[in-house]
mmCIF file of C-alpha atoms in Angstrom:
data_model
loop_
_atom_site.group_PDB
_atom_site.id
_atom_site.type_symbol
_atom_site.label_atom_id
_atom_site.label_comp_id
_atom_site.label_asym_id
_atom_site.label_seq_id
_atom_site.Cartn_x
_atom_site.Cartn_y
_atom_site.Cartn_z
ATOM 1 C CA MET A 1 -24.276 -27.643 35.581
ATOM 2 C CA GLU A 2 -21.455 -30.087 33.514
ATOM 3 C CA PRO A 3 -19.540 -28.305 31.293
ATOM 4 C CA VAL A 4 -20.862 -29.382 28.172
ATOM 5 C CA GLU A 5 -24.190 -27.815 28.900
ATOM 6 C CA ARG A 6 -22.175 -24.331 30.194
ATOM 7 C CA LEU A 7 -20.257 -24.347 26.769
ATOM 8 C CA TYR A 8 -23.007 -24.898 24.419
ATOM 9 C CA LEU A 9 -24.953 -21.995 27.002
ATOM 10 C CA ASP A 10 -22.292 -19.765 26.355
ATOM 11 C CA ALA A 11 -22.053 -19.951 22.868
ATOM 12 C CA LEU A 12 -25.919 -19.240 22.584
ATOM 13 C CA MET A 13 -25.680 -16.352 24.498
ATOM 14 C CA GLU A 14 -23.281 -14.866 22.182
ATOM 15 C CA GLU A 15 -24.791 -11.815 20.156
ATOM 16 C CA ALA A 16 -22.305 -11.418 17.448
ATOM 17 C CA ALA A 17 -22.368 -15.371 16.792
ATOM 18 C CA VAL A 18 -26.478 -15.017 16.282
ATOM 19 C CA PRO A 19 -27.336 -14.124 12.852
ATOM 20 C CA GLU A 20 -30.031 -11.556 12.812
ATOM 21 C CA ARG A 21 -32.667 -14.369 10.650
ATOM 22 C CA SER A 22 -31.882 -17.268 13.092
ATOM 23 C CA LEU A 23 -31.788 -18.047 16.792
ATOM 24 C CA ARG A 24 -33.052 -13.811 17.472
ATOM 25 C CA PRO A 25 -31.148 -12.529 20.420
ATOM 26 C CA GLN A 26 -33.880 -11.844 21.908
ATOM 27 C CA LEU A 27 -35.027 -14.749 22.197
ATOM 28 C CA LEU A 28 -31.898 -16.587 24.299
ATOM 29 C CA ALA A 29 -33.031 -15.455 27.902
ATOM 30 C CA GLY A 30 -35.990 -17.800 27.365
ATOM 31 C CA ALA A 31 -33.698 -20.412 26.119
ATOM 32 C CA ARG A 32 -31.218 -20.324 28.944
ATOM 33 C CA ALA A 33 -34.663 -20.808 30.546
ATOM 34 C CA ARG A 34 -35.479 -23.748 29.134
ATOM 35 C CA ARG A 35 -33.028 -25.762 28.474
ATOM 36 C CA ARG A 36 -32.199 -28.366 30.639
ATOM 37 C CA PRO A 37 -29.311 -30.586 31.984
ATOM 38 C CA ALA A 38 -28.318 -34.227 30.736
ATOM 39 C CA ALA A 39 -30.744 -36.828 32.084
ATOM 40 C CA PRO A 40 -28.816 -39.081 34.926
ATOM 41 C CA THR A 41 -27.751 -42.337 33.666
ATOM 42 C CA ALA A 42 -24.703 -44.550 33.545
ATOM 43 C CA ALA A 43 -20.971 -42.946 33.539
ATOM 44 C CA TRP A 44 -20.664 -44.718 29.921
ATOM 45 C CA ALA A 45 -23.393 -43.519 28.493
ATOM 46 C CA GLU A 46 -22.671 -39.802 29.556
ATOM 47 C CA PRO A 47 -21.185 -38.782 26.069
ATOM 48 C CA TYR A 48 -24.760 -39.494 24.597
ATOM 49 C CA ALA A 49 -26.182 -38.212 27.463
ATOM 50 C CA GLY A 50 -24.170 -34.882 27.222
ATOM 51 C CA ARG A 51 -24.965 -34.624 23.185
ATOM 52 C CA VAL A 52 -28.610 -34.747 24.137
ATOM 53 C CA ALA A 53 -28.247 -32.225 26.607
ATOM 54 C CA ALA A 54 -26.516 -29.717 23.873
ATOM 55 C CA MET A 55 -28.705 -30.050 21.501
ATOM 56 C CA ASP A 56 -31.958 -29.149 23.040
ATOM 57 C CA ALA A 57 -29.838 -25.948 24.248
ATOM 58 C CA LEU A 58 -29.635 -25.149 20.575
ATOM 59 C CA LEU A 59 -33.337 -26.410 20.023
ATOM 60 C CA ALA A 60 -34.304 -24.252 22.478
ATOM 61 C CA SER A 61 -33.410 -20.997 20.880
ATOM 62 C CA ALA A 62 -35.263 -21.966 17.449
ATOM 63 C CA VAL A 63 -37.632 -20.022 16.024
ATOM 64 C CA ASP A 64 -40.421 -20.757 13.474
ATOM 65 C CA ASP A 65 -38.086 -20.403 10.590
ATOM 66 C CA ASP A 66 -35.376 -22.178 11.922
ATOM 67 C CA TRP A 67 -37.946 -25.281 12.382
ATOM 68 C CA ALA A 68 -38.949 -25.136 8.557
ATOM 69 C CA ARG A 69 -35.642 -24.867 7.427
ATOM 70 C CA GLU A 70 -34.008 -27.928 5.564
ATOM 71 C CA ILE A 71 -31.264 -29.205 7.457
ATOM 72 C CA VAL A 72 -29.768 -32.332 6.059
ATOM 73 C CA GLU A 73 -31.339 -35.491 3.724
ATOM 74 C CA GLY A 74 -33.573 -32.916 2.336
ATOM 75 C CA TRP A 75 -34.871 -32.648 6.297
ATOM 76 C CA THR A 76 -36.487 -29.790 8.353
ATOM 77 C CA LEU A 77 -35.503 -29.432 11.366
ATOM 78 C CA GLN A 78 -38.137 -31.159 12.880
ATOM 79 C CA GLU A 79 -38.308 -33.896 10.969
ATOM 80 C CA LEU A 80 -34.388 -34.274 11.645
ATOM 81 C CA VAL A 81 -35.501 -34.175 15.897
ATOM 82 C CA ALA A 82 -38.484 -36.760 15.199
ATOM 83 C CA HIS A 83 -35.450 -39.095 13.116
ATOM 84 C CA LEU A 84 -33.537 -38.873 16.362
ATOM 85 C CA ALA A 85 -36.292 -39.878 17.605
ATOM 86 C CA ALA A 86 -36.920 -42.824 15.690
ATOM 87 C CA LYS A 87 -33.435 -43.924 15.930
ATOM 88 C CA ASP A 88 -33.475 -43.225 20.230
ATOM 89 C CA GLY A 89 -36.627 -45.429 20.087
ATOM 90 C CA LEU A 90 -35.149 -48.199 18.290
ATOM 91 C CA LEU A 91 -32.372 -48.607 20.780
ATOM 92 C CA ALA A 92 -34.874 -48.470 24.084
ATOM 93 C CA ALA A 93 -37.126 -51.018 22.661
ATOM 94 C CA SER A 94 -34.053 -53.589 22.393
ATOM 95 C CA VAL A 95 -32.840 -52.672 25.970
ATOM 96 C CA GLY A 96 -36.420 -52.660 27.192
ATOM 97 C CA ALA A 97 -36.812 -48.840 28.039
ATOM 98 C CA PRO A 98 -39.916 -47.102 27.330
ATOM 99 C CA VAL A 99 -40.667 -46.614 23.744
ATOM 100 C CA LEU A 100 -42.670 -43.260 23.208
ATOM 101 C CA GLY A 101 -44.525 -41.856 20.147
ATOM 102 C CA PRO A 102 -46.306 -44.028 17.585
ATOM 103 C CA ALA A 103 -46.703 -47.836 18.299
ATOM 104 C CA LEU A 104 -43.712 -49.658 17.037
ATOM 105 C CA ASP A 105 -44.904 -50.993 13.705
ATOM 106 C CA ALA A 106 -41.096 -50.307 11.603
ATOM 107 C CA LEU A 107 -37.975 -51.815 13.585
ATOM 108 C CA ASP A 108 -35.898 -50.662 10.770
ATOM 109 C CA ALA A 109 -34.054 -47.056 10.958
ATOM 110 C CA MET A 110 -35.165 -45.854 7.882
ATOM 111 C CA GLY A 111 -38.927 -47.239 8.168
ATOM 112 C CA ARG A 112 -39.186 -45.883 11.403
ATOM 113 C CA THR A 113 -38.101 -42.886 11.055
ATOM 114 C CA LEU A 114 -40.470 -42.352 8.477
ATOM 115 C CA GLN A 115 -43.583 -43.440 11.236
ATOM 116 C CA VAL A 116 -42.124 -40.872 13.871
ATOM 117 C CA GLN A 117 -42.128 -37.739 10.930
ATOM 118 C CA GLU A 118 -45.435 -38.347 10.271
ATOM 119 C CA TYR A 119 -46.480 -38.759 13.756
ATOM 120 C CA GLU A 120 -44.401 -35.578 14.296
ATOM 121 C CA ARG A 121 -45.897 -33.549 11.572
ATOM 122 C CA ALA A 122 -49.313 -32.737 13.140
ATOM 123 C CA ARG A 123 -47.596 -31.851 16.361
ATOM 124 C CA SER A 124 -45.874 -28.025 16.790
ATOM 125 C CA PRO A 125 -42.167 -28.354 16.440
ATOM 126 C CA GLU A 126 -42.251 -27.748 20.126
ATOM 127 C CA GLN A 127 -44.665 -30.650 20.846
ATOM 128 C CA THR A 128 -41.918 -32.552 18.410
ATOM 129 C CA ARG A 129 -38.286 -31.271 21.127
ATOM 130 C CA ARG A 130 -40.268 -32.306 24.046
ATOM 131 C CA ASP A 131 -41.090 -35.946 22.313
ATOM 132 C CA TRP A 132 -37.500 -36.211 21.058
ATOM 133 C CA ARG A 133 -36.311 -35.488 24.377
ATOM 134 C CA ALA A 134 -38.600 -37.307 26.710
ATOM 135 C CA GLN A 135 -37.381 -40.432 25.029
ATOM 136 C CA ALA A 136 -34.219 -39.365 24.759
ATOM 137 C CA ASP A 137 -34.174 -38.807 28.786
ATOM 138 C CA ALA A 138 -35.971 -42.400 29.347
ATOM 139 C CA LEU A 139 -33.462 -44.420 27.535
ATOM 140 C CA CYS A 140 -30.540 -42.664 29.787
ATOM 141 C CA ARG A 141 -32.519 -43.497 32.724
ATOM 142 C CA HIS A 142 -32.728 -47.071 31.861
ATOM 143 C CA LEU A 143 -28.791 -47.660 30.681
ATOM 144 C CA GLY A 144 -28.376 -46.120 34.405
ATOM 145 C CA GLY A 145 -29.548 -49.637 35.373
ATOM 146 C CA LEU A 146 -27.323 -52.054 32.584
ATOM 147 C CA THR A 147 -23.997 -52.696 32.315
ATOM 148 C CA PRO A 148 -22.053 -51.818 29.437
ATOM 149 C CA ASP A 149 -21.633 -55.160 27.861
ATOM 150 C CA THR A 150 -25.802 -55.291 27.750
ATOM 151 C CA PRO A 151 -25.994 -56.869 24.078
ATOM 152 C CA ALA A 152 -28.519 -54.815 22.103
ATOM 153 C CA THR A 153 -29.390 -54.334 18.264
ATOM 154 C CA LEU A 154 -30.231 -51.323 16.422
ATOM 155 C CA ASP A 155 -31.772 -51.718 12.584
ATOM 156 C CA GLY A 156 -30.001 -55.324 12.502
ATOM 157 C CA VAL A 157 -26.750 -54.430 14.161
ATOM 158 C CA ALA A 158 -25.799 -56.670 17.479
ATOM 159 C CA GLY A 159 -23.587 -55.252 19.907
ATOM 160 C CA ALA A 160 -22.269 -54.257 23.442
ATOM 161 C CA VAL A 161 -25.199 -51.104 24.592
ATOM 162 C CA SER A 162 -22.114 -49.524 24.981
ATOM 163 C CA ASP A 163 -20.908 -49.250 21.719
ATOM 164 C CA HIS A 164 -24.977 -48.314 20.604
ATOM 165 C CA VAL A 165 -25.444 -45.711 22.638
ATOM 166 C CA LEU A 166 -21.710 -43.908 21.407
ATOM 167 C CA ALA A 167 -23.363 -44.377 18.054
ATOM 168 C CA ARG A 168 -26.226 -42.765 19.175
ATOM 169 C CA GLY A 169 -24.510 -39.631 20.903
ATOM 170 C CA LEU A 170 -22.003 -39.486 17.306
ATOM 171 C CA GLU A 171 -24.890 -39.320 15.311
ATOM 172 C CA THR A 172 -26.613 -36.703 17.520
ATOM 173 C CA TRP A 173 -23.674 -34.525 18.029
ATOM 174 C CA ILE A 174 -23.105 -34.714 14.159
ATOM 175 C CA HIS A 175 -26.481 -34.358 13.622
ATOM 176 C CA THR A 176 -26.702 -30.962 15.980
ATOM 177 C CA ASP A 177 -23.288 -29.219 13.898
ATOM 178 C CA ASP A 178 -25.572 -29.695 11.102
ATOM 179 C CA ALA A 179 -28.714 -27.977 12.309
ATOM 180 C CA ALA A 180 -26.062 -25.072 14.147
ATOM 181 C CA SER A 181 -23.767 -24.898 10.550
ATOM 182 C CA VAL A 182 -27.343 -23.872 8.880
ATOM 183 C CA ALA A 183 -28.174 -21.505 11.256
ATOM 184 C CA GLY A 184 -25.197 -19.931 11.427
ATOM 185 C CA VAL A 185 -24.172 -20.485 14.776
ATOM 186 C CA ARG A 186 -21.050 -21.795 15.716
ATOM 187 C CA LEU A 187 -21.253 -24.411 18.717
ATOM 188 C CA PRO A 188 -18.234 -25.826 20.831
ATOM 189 C CA HIS A 189 -17.280 -29.627 20.201
ATOM 190 C CA PRO A 190 -18.038 -32.364 23.464
ATOM 191 C CA VAL A 191 -15.573 -31.928 26.549
ATOM 192 C CA PRO A 192 -12.471 -34.267 25.770
ATOM 193 C CA ALA A 193 -13.742 -36.953 28.173
ATOM 194 C CA HIS A 194 -16.667 -37.713 25.945
ATOM 195 C CA ILE A 195 -14.407 -37.389 22.699
ATOM 196 C CA ARG A 196 -11.983 -40.210 23.823
ATOM 197 C CA PRO A 197 -14.630 -43.192 23.910
ATOM 198 C CA THR A 198 -16.684 -42.040 20.484
ATOM 199 C CA ALA A 199 -12.996 -41.979 18.863
ATOM 200 C CA ASP A 200 -12.113 -45.303 20.240
ATOM 201 C CA LEU A 201 -15.144 -46.408 18.869
ATOM 202 C CA CYS A 202 -14.951 -44.976 15.851
ATOM 203 C CA ALA A 203 -11.441 -46.266 15.409
ATOM 204 C CA ARG A 204 -13.042 -50.123 16.397
ATOM 205 C CA LEU A 205 -15.176 -49.406 13.240
ATOM 206 C CA LEU A 206 -12.440 -48.813 11.023
ATOM 207 C CA PRO A 207 -11.983 -52.901 10.259
ATOM 208 C CA TRP A 208 -15.712 -53.269 9.719
ATOM 209 C CA THR A 209 -16.241 -50.153 7.110
ATOM 210 C CA MET A 210 -13.985 -51.817 5.118
ATOM 211 C CA MET A 211 -15.103 -55.368 4.540
ATOM 212 C CA LEU A 212 -18.473 -53.771 4.332
ATOM 213 C CA SER A 213 -17.279 -51.985 1.230
ATOM 214 C CA GLY A 214 -15.252 -54.732 0.132
ATOM 215 C CA VAL A 215 -12.447 -54.247 1.181
ATOM 216 C CA ASP A 216 -10.017 -56.857 3.074
ATOM 217 C CA GLY A 217 -8.074 -56.012 5.801
ATOM 218 C CA ALA A 218 -6.923 -58.981 7.270
ATOM 219 C CA GLY A 219 -3.368 -59.519 8.212
ATOM 220 C CA ARG A 220 -2.975 -55.428 8.088
ATOM 221 C CA THR A 221 -1.894 -53.580 10.725
ATOM 222 C CA LEU A 222 -2.822 -49.611 11.380
ATOM 223 C CA HIS A 223 -1.100 -47.231 13.811
ATOM 224 C CA LEU A 224 -3.330 -44.650 14.227
ATOM 225 C CA ILE A 225 -2.708 -41.181 16.055
ATOM 226 C CA LEU A 226 -5.579 -38.742 16.711
ATOM 227 C CA THR A 227 -4.128 -35.155 17.737
ATOM 228 C CA GLY A 228 -5.921 -33.159 19.801
ATOM 229 C CA PRO A 229 -8.312 -33.304 23.464
ATOM 230 C CA GLY A 230 -9.823 -36.499 23.149
ATOM 231 C CA GLY A 231 -6.982 -37.916 21.127
ATOM 232 C CA GLY A 232 -4.702 -40.856 21.585
ATOM 233 C CA GLU A 233 -2.911 -43.599 19.715
ATOM 234 C CA TRP A 234 -4.280 -47.083 18.843
ATOM 235 C CA THR A 235 -2.345 -49.675 17.163
ATOM 236 C CA MET A 236 -4.777 -52.155 15.341
ATOM 237 C CA PRO A 237 -5.557 -55.014 13.272
ATOM 238 C CA LEU A 238 -7.699 -54.334 9.927
ATOM 239 C CA GLY A 239 -9.243 -57.630 9.585
ATOM 240 C CA VAL A 240 -12.462 -58.322 11.411
ATOM 241 C CA HIS A 241 -11.262 -61.888 12.825
ATOM 242 C CA ASP A 242 -7.930 -60.687 13.148
ATOM 243 C CA THR A 243 -7.525 -61.150 17.163
ATOM 244 C CA ALA A 244 -3.921 -58.923 17.383
ATOM 245 C CA PRO A 245 -1.833 -56.469 15.490
ATOM 246 C CA GLY A 246 1.343 -57.055 14.117
ATOM 247 C CA THR A 247 3.856 -54.176 12.444
ATOM 248 C CA PRO A 248 1.931 -51.677 11.205
ATOM 249 C CA ASP A 249 1.840 -51.201 7.662
ATOM 250 C CA VAL A 250 0.752 -47.665 7.801
ATOM 251 C CA SER A 251 0.273 -44.843 10.305
ATOM 252 C CA ILE A 252 -2.280 -42.249 9.898
ATOM 253 C CA THR A 253 -2.440 -38.878 11.751
ATOM 254 C CA THR A 254 -4.992 -36.727 11.977
ATOM 255 C CA ASP A 255 -7.449 -34.378 14.201
ATOM 256 C CA VAL A 256 -9.494 -36.593 16.935
ATOM 257 C CA ILE A 257 -12.392 -34.428 15.946
ATOM 258 C CA ASP A 258 -12.309 -34.107 12.143
ATOM 259 C CA PHE A 259 -11.876 -38.092 12.447
ATOM 260 C CA CYS A 260 -14.977 -38.522 14.114
ATOM 261 C CA PHE A 261 -17.203 -36.212 11.335
ATOM 262 C CA LEU A 262 -15.385 -38.273 8.748
ATOM 263 C CA LEU A 263 -16.705 -41.981 10.255
ATOM 264 C CA GLY A 264 -19.991 -40.242 10.625
ATOM 265 C CA GLY A 265 -19.915 -38.750 6.851
ATOM 266 C CA ARG A 266 -18.947 -35.038 7.049
ATOM 267 C CA ALA A 267 -15.644 -35.639 5.275
ATOM 268 C CA GLU A 268 -14.368 -36.028 1.539
ATOM 269 C CA PRO A 269 -12.223 -39.105 2.221
ATOM 270 C CA GLU A 270 -10.384 -38.312 -1.358
ATOM 271 C CA SER A 271 -9.121 -34.595 0.488
ATOM 272 C CA TYR A 272 -9.400 -35.260 4.026
ATOM 273 C CA PRO A 273 -6.570 -33.938 5.780
ATOM 274 C CA ALA A 274 -3.825 -36.406 7.396
ATOM 275 C CA GLU A 275 -0.255 -37.193 7.373
ATOM 276 C CA ILE A 276 0.519 -40.929 6.535
ATOM 277 C CA THR A 277 3.660 -42.788 6.507
ATOM 278 C CA GLY A 278 3.666 -46.465 5.414
ATOM 279 C CA ASP A 279 1.559 -47.930 2.380
ATOM 280 C CA HIS A 280 -0.393 -44.913 0.835
ATOM 281 C CA ALA A 281 -2.553 -47.638 -0.704
ATOM 282 C CA LEU A 282 -3.816 -48.804 2.330
ATOM 283 C CA ALA A 283 -3.925 -46.096 3.973
ATOM 284 C CA ALA A 284 -6.026 -44.609 0.820
ATOM 285 C CA ASP A 285 -8.684 -47.289 1.530
ATOM 286 C CA ILE A 286 -9.284 -46.899 5.202
ATOM 287 C CA LEU A 287 -10.058 -43.585 4.286
ATOM 288 C CA ARG A 288 -12.361 -44.152 1.414
ATOM 289 C CA THR A 289 -14.181 -46.399 3.271
ATOM 290 C CA ALA A 290 -14.545 -44.730 6.729
ATOM 291 C CA PRO A 291 -17.511 -43.426 6.311
ATOM 292 C CA ALA A 292 -19.146 -46.614 5.309
ATOM 293 C CA LEU A 293 -21.541 -47.243 8.187
ATOM 294 C CA SER A 294 -22.729 -43.725 8.464
ATOM 295 C CA GLY A 295 -26.126 -42.982 6.925
ATOM 296 C CA PRO A 296 -29.298 -40.600 8.079
#
């Protein structure tokens, strides 16, 4: 059993962390039997596979009230899981992996989400859980035969498949946290070996989030220090066409988990906790625009 799965199972089995209204203790033993390990995949896709296994461990303990409860975007837990399956299926289609569920009539994320949600509403929550997991596992198995630089496109964004898979892992992580928070369950974060590449993706996205928000970072340089397990340091240009960093204009020090959740749209940029030296106005622009790529 990989460490991340053990952590999630242990958290679920702590009855003190389980509210009476949800994830009932008497069902947790059954959840242990129903959970499945991460699907075999390429080493560079393991952060995504680990998040899938973690979400599945949480879903294994859900009861009727949990599935019907609104989690985020006005979606119930069942609709949220269908959304994850929809986006995983779009990435699968881009790289030639099996696409499960209804026929692929929509190639944009929201269109496909609405299609899969409609399909899953006629099914039981457990069937939706199995459909999502089958799609994720099919993608994981296919990724095992690809190189990380294989081109892929998701929702009109072209890039290396490894970056798209890290983005899928980040979204699955965030939505697992969304569901756990609504259920009143505190779950541990991914292992550091999975956090580091996810944080690296988030750091590399900053020039793009600035550009998409109408902020020109060309010729400016950021020194980013992410603290905690899985963190690190990046000195990076802030222009999307810049080829090399210069002398840093600003330094931002913050927690690596907080940073990933900021990019994922789960933090308020105006009150975001960070230590800043240098150009404070530039730092404010970086933090304000960081969630630009987050969405349902």
